[in-house]
Amino acid sequence: MAYKIVSSQCTACSACEPECPNNAIREKDGTFIIKPEKCTECIGYFDDPQCVAVCPVDDTCIIDNSYPRYEAAV
Ligand code: SF4
Ligand code: SF4
């Protein structure tokens, strides 16, 4: 995991929040954040990260390299 939201670019449109299969996204202090412990990069649910797919602002939902990439349990 995980994806993160670049808060300086987020317009707080809320489009991403209901699309997350893990309820990892929530509003906080006028912007939206991804809880990294809950983000599975949409693996097991969708081919593409849904927050990236629906976000109208390019490069706002991005990989957070401070976390190792998510690996689905096999
Ligand atoms: S990548 Fe998927 S699981 Fe992670 S925050 Fe975005 S929508 Fe949620
Ligand atoms: S879809 Fe993008 S701009 Fe809208 S709340 Fe989510 S991160 Fe912010």
GROMACS .gro file of N, CA, C and O and ligand atoms in nm:
model
  312
    1MET      N    1   0.083  -0.117   0.000
    1MET     CA    2   0.000   0.000   0.000
    1MET      C    3   0.087   0.124   0.000
    1MET      O    4   0.201   0.116   0.045
    2ALA      N    5   0.044   0.228  -0.042
    2ALA     CA    6  -0.092   0.279  -0.050
    2ALA      C    7  -0.092   0.399  -0.143
    2ALA      O    8   0.015   0.447  -0.179
    3TYR      N    9  -0.211   0.446  -0.177
    3TYR     CA   10  -0.220   0.573  -0.248
    3TYR      C   11  -0.235   0.686  -0.147
    3TYR      O   12  -0.273   0.665  -0.032
    4LYS      N   13  -0.202   0.806  -0.192
    4LYS     CA   14  -0.223   0.924  -0.109
    4LYS      C   15  -0.280   1.034  -0.197
    4LYS      O   16  -0.270   1.028  -0.320
    5ILE      N   17  -0.338   1.133  -0.130
    5ILE     CA   18  -0.396   1.247  -0.200
    5ILE      C   19  -0.307   1.368  -0.174
    5ILE      O   20  -0.272   1.397  -0.060
    6VAL      N   21  -0.270   1.435  -0.283
    6VAL     CA   22  -0.191   1.557  -0.271
    6VAL      C   23  -0.287   1.669  -0.230
    6VAL      O   24  -0.365   1.718  -0.311
    7SER      N   25  -0.284   1.704  -0.104
    7SER     CA   26  -0.387   1.792  -0.050
    7SER      C   27  -0.385   1.930  -0.114
    7SER      O   28  -0.490   1.994  -0.127
    8SER      N   29  -0.269   1.976  -0.159
    8SER     CA   30  -0.262   2.109  -0.220
    8SER      C   31  -0.334   2.112  -0.356
    8SER      O   32  -0.367   2.219  -0.406
    9GLN      N   33  -0.359   1.994  -0.415
    9GLN     CA   34  -0.427   1.988  -0.545
    9GLN      C   35  -0.572   1.942  -0.533
    9GLN      O   36  -0.651   1.958  -0.626
   10CYS      N   37  -0.606   1.882  -0.420
   10CYS     CA   38  -0.741   1.829  -0.402
   10CYS      C   39  -0.842   1.943  -0.392
   10CYS      O   40  -0.824   2.034  -0.311
   11THR      N   41  -0.948   1.935  -0.473
   11THR     CA   42  -1.051   2.038  -0.471
   11THR      C   43  -1.166   2.001  -0.377
   11THR      O   44  -1.266   2.072  -0.372
   12ALA      N   45  -1.149   1.890  -0.307
   12ALA     CA   46  -1.251   1.843  -0.213
   12ALA      C   47  -1.386   1.820  -0.282
   12ALA      O   48  -1.491   1.847  -0.224
   13CYS      N   49  -1.380   1.768  -0.404
   13CYS     CA   50  -1.503   1.744  -0.478
   13CYS      C   51  -1.578   1.623  -0.425
   13CYS      O   52  -1.694   1.603  -0.456
   14SER      N   53  -1.509   1.538  -0.352
   14SER     CA   54  -1.563   1.418  -0.286
   14SER      C   55  -1.594   1.303  -0.380
   14SER      O   56  -1.652   1.203  -0.339
   15ALA      N   57  -1.557   1.314  -0.508
   15ALA     CA   58  -1.587   1.207  -0.603
   15ALA      C   59  -1.522   1.074  -0.564
   15ALA      O   60  -1.578   0.967  -0.586
   16CYS      N   61  -1.406   1.081  -0.508
   16CYS     CA   62  -1.332   0.958  -0.478
   16CYS      C   63  -1.389   0.882  -0.357
   16CYS      O   64  -1.383   0.759  -0.353
   17GLU      N   65  -1.442   0.955  -0.264
   17GLU     CA   66  -1.478   0.893  -0.136
   17GLU      C   67  -1.570   0.771  -0.150
   17GLU      O   68  -1.541   0.664  -0.096
   18PRO      N   69  -1.684   0.784  -0.223
   18PRO     CA   70  -1.774   0.667  -0.231
   18PRO      C   71  -1.724   0.556  -0.321
   18PRO      O   72  -1.779   0.446  -0.320
   19GLU      N   73  -1.620   0.581  -0.400
   19GLU     CA   74  -1.571   0.480  -0.495
   19GLU      C   75  -1.471   0.384  -0.431
   19GLU      O   76  -1.441   0.279  -0.488
   20CYS      N   77  -1.419   0.419  -0.317
   20CYS     CA   78  -1.315   0.334  -0.256
   20CYS      C   79  -1.377   0.207  -0.197
   20CYS      O   80  -1.464   0.216  -0.110
   21PRO      N   81  -1.334   0.090  -0.241
   21PRO     CA   82  -1.394  -0.034  -0.191
   21PRO      C   83  -1.357  -0.064  -0.046
   21PRO      O   84  -1.418  -0.149   0.018
   22ASN      N   85  -1.259   0.006   0.003
   22ASN     CA   86  -1.214  -0.019   0.141
   22ASN      C   87  -1.250   0.093   0.238
   22ASN      O   88  -1.204   0.091   0.353
   23ASN      N   89  -1.330   0.187   0.192
   23ASN     CA   90  -1.363   0.302   0.278
   23ASN      C   91  -1.239   0.365   0.339
   23ASN      O   92  -1.235   0.399   0.457
   24ALA      N   93  -1.137   0.377   0.255
   24ALA     CA   94  -1.009   0.431   0.304
   24ALA      C   95  -1.001   0.583   0.292
   24ALA      O   96  -0.909   0.644   0.344
   25ILE      N   97  -1.100   0.643   0.223
   25ILE     CA   98  -1.093   0.786   0.195
   25ILE      C   99  -1.195   0.860   0.282
   25ILE      O  100  -1.309   0.817   0.294
   26ARG      N  101  -1.150   0.969   0.340
   26ARG     CA  102  -1.245   1.051   0.416
   26ARG      C  103  -1.202   1.197   0.412
   26ARG      O  104  -1.087   1.229   0.381
   27GLU      N  105  -1.300   1.282   0.445
   27GLU     CA  106  -1.275   1.425   0.447
   27GLU      C  107  -1.205   1.461   0.578
   27GLU      O  108  -1.236   1.406   0.682
   28LYS      N  109  -1.110   1.551   0.567
   28LYS     CA  110  -1.045   1.599   0.689
   28LYS      C  111  -0.996   1.742   0.666
   28LYS      O  112  -0.917   1.766   0.574
   29ASP      N  113  -1.045   1.831   0.746
   29ASP     CA  114  -0.999   1.970   0.742
   29ASP      C  115  -1.009   2.032   0.603
   29ASP      O  116  -0.916   2.098   0.556
   30GLY      N  117  -1.120   2.007   0.534
   30GLY     CA  118  -1.143   2.072   0.407
   30GLY      C  119  -1.074   2.007   0.288
   30GLY      O  120  -1.081   2.059   0.176
   31THR      N  121  -1.009   1.894   0.310
   31THR     CA  122  -0.951   1.820   0.198
   31THR      C  123  -0.983   1.672   0.221
   31THR      O  124  -1.051   1.639   0.316
   32PHE      N  125  -0.938   1.588   0.133
   32PHE     CA  126  -0.965   1.446   0.150
   32PHE      C  127  -0.834   1.372   0.169
   32PHE      O  128  -0.730   1.409   0.113
   33ILE      N  129  -0.840   1.269   0.252
   33ILE     CA  130  -0.720   1.192   0.282
   33ILE      C  131  -0.747   1.043   0.263
   33ILE      O  132  -0.861   0.998   0.271
   34ILE      N  133  -0.641   0.969   0.238
   34ILE     CA  134  -0.648   0.823   0.228
   34ILE      C  135  -0.581   0.764   0.350
   34ILE      O  136  -0.466   0.800   0.383
   35LYS      N  137  -0.652   0.678   0.419
   35LYS     CA  138  -0.592   0.610   0.534
   35LYS      C  139  -0.506   0.495   0.480
   35LYS      O  140  -0.561   0.397   0.426
   36PRO      N  141  -0.375   0.506   0.493
   36PRO     CA  142  -0.289   0.408   0.425
   36PRO      C  143  -0.308   0.264   0.471
   36PRO      O  144  -0.295   0.171   0.392
   37GLU      N  145  -0.345   0.245   0.597
   37GLU     CA  146  -0.364   0.107   0.645
   37GLU      C  147  -0.481   0.039   0.577
   37GLU      O  148  -0.490  -0.084   0.576
   38LYS      N  149  -0.574   0.117   0.522
   38LYS     CA  150  -0.693   0.058   0.461
   38LYS      C  151  -0.682   0.045   0.310
   38LYS      O  152  -0.759  -0.027   0.249
   39CYS      N  153  -0.588   0.118   0.248
   39CYS     CA  154  -0.578   0.117   0.102
   39CYS      C  155  -0.507  -0.008   0.053
   39CYS      O  156  -0.396  -0.038   0.095
   40THR      N  157  -0.573  -0.082  -0.035
   40THR     CA  158  -0.513  -0.201  -0.096
   40THR      C  159  -0.479  -0.175  -0.242
   40THR      O  160  -0.462  -0.269  -0.319
   41GLU      N  161  -0.471  -0.047  -0.281
   41GLU     CA  162  -0.447  -0.010  -0.421
   41GLU      C  163  -0.557  -0.067  -0.511
   41GLU      O  164  -0.537  -0.087  -0.630
   42CYS      N  165  -0.672  -0.097  -0.453
   42CYS     CA  166  -0.788  -0.156  -0.521
   42CYS      C  167  -0.762  -0.299  -0.569
   42CYS      O  168  -0.847  -0.356  -0.641
   43ILE      N  169  -0.651  -0.358  -0.531
   43ILE     CA  170  -0.622  -0.495  -0.573
   43ILE      C  171  -0.729  -0.589  -0.516
   43ILE      O  172  -0.764  -0.581  -0.397
   44GLY      N  173  -0.781  -0.674  -0.602
   44GLY     CA  174  -0.886  -0.766  -0.561
   44GLY      C  175  -1.025  -0.712  -0.589
   44GLY      O  176  -1.123  -0.784  -0.580
   45TYR      N  177  -1.033  -0.583  -0.620
   45TYR     CA  178  -1.163  -0.520  -0.647
   45TYR      C  179  -1.172  -0.468  -0.790
   45TYR      O  180  -1.270  -0.491  -0.860
   46PHE      N  181  -1.069  -0.395  -0.831
   46PHE     CA  182  -1.071  -0.331  -0.963
   46PHE      C  183  -0.932  -0.343  -1.026
   46PHE      O  184  -0.832  -0.358  -0.956
   47ASP      N  185  -0.930  -0.329  -1.159
   47ASP     CA  186  -0.802  -0.332  -1.230
   47ASP      C  187  -0.722  -0.205  -1.206
   47ASP      O  188  -0.599  -0.207  -1.210
   48ASP      N  189  -0.794  -0.095  -1.185
   48ASP     CA  190  -0.726   0.033  -1.166
   48ASP      C  191  -0.771   0.096  -1.035
   48ASP      O  192  -0.886   0.079  -0.994
   49PRO      N  193  -0.683   0.171  -0.972
   49PRO     CA  194  -0.723   0.242  -0.849
   49PRO      C  195  -0.839   0.336  -0.878
   49PRO      O  196  -0.830   0.422  -0.965
   50GLN      N  197  -0.947   0.318  -0.806
   50GLN     CA  198  -1.068   0.394  -0.836
   50GLN      C  199  -1.054   0.542  -0.800
   50GLN      O  200  -1.114   0.627  -0.864
   51CYS      N  201  -0.977   0.573  -0.700
   51CYS     CA  202  -0.960   0.715  -0.665
   51CYS      C  203  -0.889   0.787  -0.778
   51CYS      O  204  -0.925   0.900  -0.813
   52VAL      N  205  -0.790   0.722  -0.839
   52VAL     CA  206  -0.721   0.782  -0.952
   52VAL      C  207  -0.818   0.796  -1.069
   52VAL      O  208  -0.821   0.898  -1.138
   53ALA      N  209  -0.898   0.692  -1.091
   53ALA     CA  210  -0.987   0.689  -1.207
   53ALA      C  211  -1.091   0.801  -1.203
   53ALA      O  212  -1.126   0.857  -1.306
   54VAL      N  213  -1.143   0.831  -1.085
   54VAL     CA  214  -1.251   0.930  -1.078
   54VAL      C  215  -1.203   1.071  -1.048
   54VAL      O  216  -1.277   1.167  -1.068
   55CYS      N  217  -1.082   1.087  -1.000
   55CYS     CA  218  -1.036   1.220  -0.960
   55CYS      C  219  -1.022   1.310  -1.083
   55CYS      O  220  -0.953   1.274  -1.179
   56PRO      N  221  -1.085   1.426  -1.081
   56PRO     CA  222  -1.078   1.515  -1.197
   56PRO      C  223  -0.946   1.592  -1.208
   56PRO      O  224  -0.923   1.657  -1.310
   57VAL      N  225  -0.864   1.584  -1.106
   57VAL     CA  226  -0.738   1.659  -1.108
   57VAL      C  227  -0.622   1.560  -1.127
   57VAL      O  228  -0.603   1.470  -1.045
   58ASP      N  229  -0.550   1.576  -1.237
   58ASP     CA  230  -0.440   1.484  -1.266
   58ASP      C  231  -0.336   1.486  -1.154
   58ASP      O  232  -0.307   1.589  -1.095
   59ASP      N  233  -0.280   1.369  -1.130
   59ASP     CA  234  -0.168   1.354  -1.035
   59ASP      C  235  -0.202   1.403  -0.895
   59ASP      O  236  -0.116   1.457  -0.825
   60THR      N  237  -0.327   1.382  -0.856
   60THR     CA  238  -0.366   1.419  -0.720
   60THR      C  239  -0.375   1.296  -0.630
   60THR      O  240  -0.339   1.301  -0.513
   61CYS      N  241  -0.422   1.184  -0.684
   61CYS     CA  242  -0.416   1.056  -0.613
   61CYS      C  243  -0.294   0.982  -0.668
   61CYS      O  244  -0.292   0.939  -0.783
   62ILE      N  245  -0.194   0.968  -0.584
   62ILE     CA  246  -0.066   0.912  -0.632
   62ILE      C  247  -0.015   0.807  -0.533
   62ILE      O  248  -0.057   0.803  -0.418
   63ILE      N  249   0.076   0.725  -0.582
   63ILE     CA  250   0.138   0.624  -0.494
   63ILE      C  251   0.221   0.693  -0.386
   63ILE      O  252   0.295   0.786  -0.412
   64ASP      N  253   0.202   0.646  -0.264
   64ASP     CA  254   0.283   0.695  -0.152
   64ASP      C  255   0.401   0.601  -0.135
   64ASP      O  256   0.387   0.490  -0.085
   65ASN      N  257   0.516   0.646  -0.177
   65ASN     CA  258   0.633   0.558  -0.176
   65ASN      C  259   0.689   0.533  -0.036
   65ASN      O  260   0.784   0.456  -0.021
   66SER      N  261   0.632   0.597   0.062
   66SER     CA  262   0.679   0.570   0.198
   66SER      C  263   0.622   0.439   0.252
   66SER      O  264   0.659   0.394   0.360
   67TYR      N  265   0.530   0.380   0.174
   67TYR     CA  266   0.476   0.249   0.212
   67TYR      C  267   0.515   0.147   0.108
   67TYR      O  268   0.521   0.179  -0.011
   68PRO      N  269   0.541   0.022   0.147
   68PRO     CA  270   0.568  -0.081   0.047
   68PRO      C  271   0.443  -0.107  -0.036
   68PRO      O  272   0.332  -0.086   0.011
   69ARG      N  273   0.462  -0.148  -0.162
   69ARG     CA  274   0.348  -0.177  -0.247
   69ARG      C  275   0.265  -0.288  -0.186
   69ARG      O  276   0.317  -0.383  -0.128
   70TYR      N  277   0.133  -0.275  -0.201
   70TYR     CA  278   0.042  -0.374  -0.146
   70TYR      C  279   0.055  -0.506  -0.221
   70TYR      O  280   0.065  -0.509  -0.343
   71GLU      N  281   0.056  -0.615  -0.148
   71GLU     CA  282   0.054  -0.747  -0.212
   71GLU      C  283  -0.064  -0.824  -0.157
   71GLU      O  284  -0.075  -0.842  -0.035
   72ALA      N  285  -0.148  -0.868  -0.247
   72ALA     CA  286  -0.265  -0.943  -0.204
   72ALA      C  287  -0.222  -1.076  -0.144
   72ALA      O  288  -0.128  -1.139  -0.191
   73ALA      N  289  -0.290  -1.117  -0.039
   73ALA     CA  290  -0.263  -1.247   0.020
   73ALA      C  291  -0.301  -1.355  -0.079
   73ALA      O  292  -0.403  -1.345  -0.146
   74VAL      N  293  -0.221  -1.459  -0.091
   74VAL     CA  294  -0.252  -1.566  -0.186
   74VAL      C  295  -0.280  -1.696  -0.112
   74VAL      O  296  -0.249  -1.709   0.004
   75SF4     S1  297  -0.640   0.295  -0.449
   75SF4    FE1  298  -0.841   0.200  -0.419
   75SF4     S2  299  -0.832   0.121  -0.209
   75SF4    FE2  300  -0.673   0.276  -0.226
   75SF4     S3  301  -0.768   0.468  -0.161
   75SF4    FE3  302  -0.783   0.456  -0.386
   75SF4     S4  303  -0.988   0.371  -0.419
   75SF4    FE4  304  -0.931   0.324  -0.205
   76SF4     S1  305  -1.161   1.302  -0.640
   76SF4    FE1  306  -0.963   1.411  -0.632
   76SF4     S2  307  -1.015   1.629  -0.610
   76SF4    FE2  308  -1.199   1.509  -0.558
   76SF4     S3  309  -1.190   1.483  -0.333
   76SF4    FE3  310  -1.090   1.304  -0.426
   76SF4     S4  311  -0.871   1.355  -0.436
   76SF4    FE4  312  -0.984   1.546  -0.404
   0.00000   0.00000   0.00000
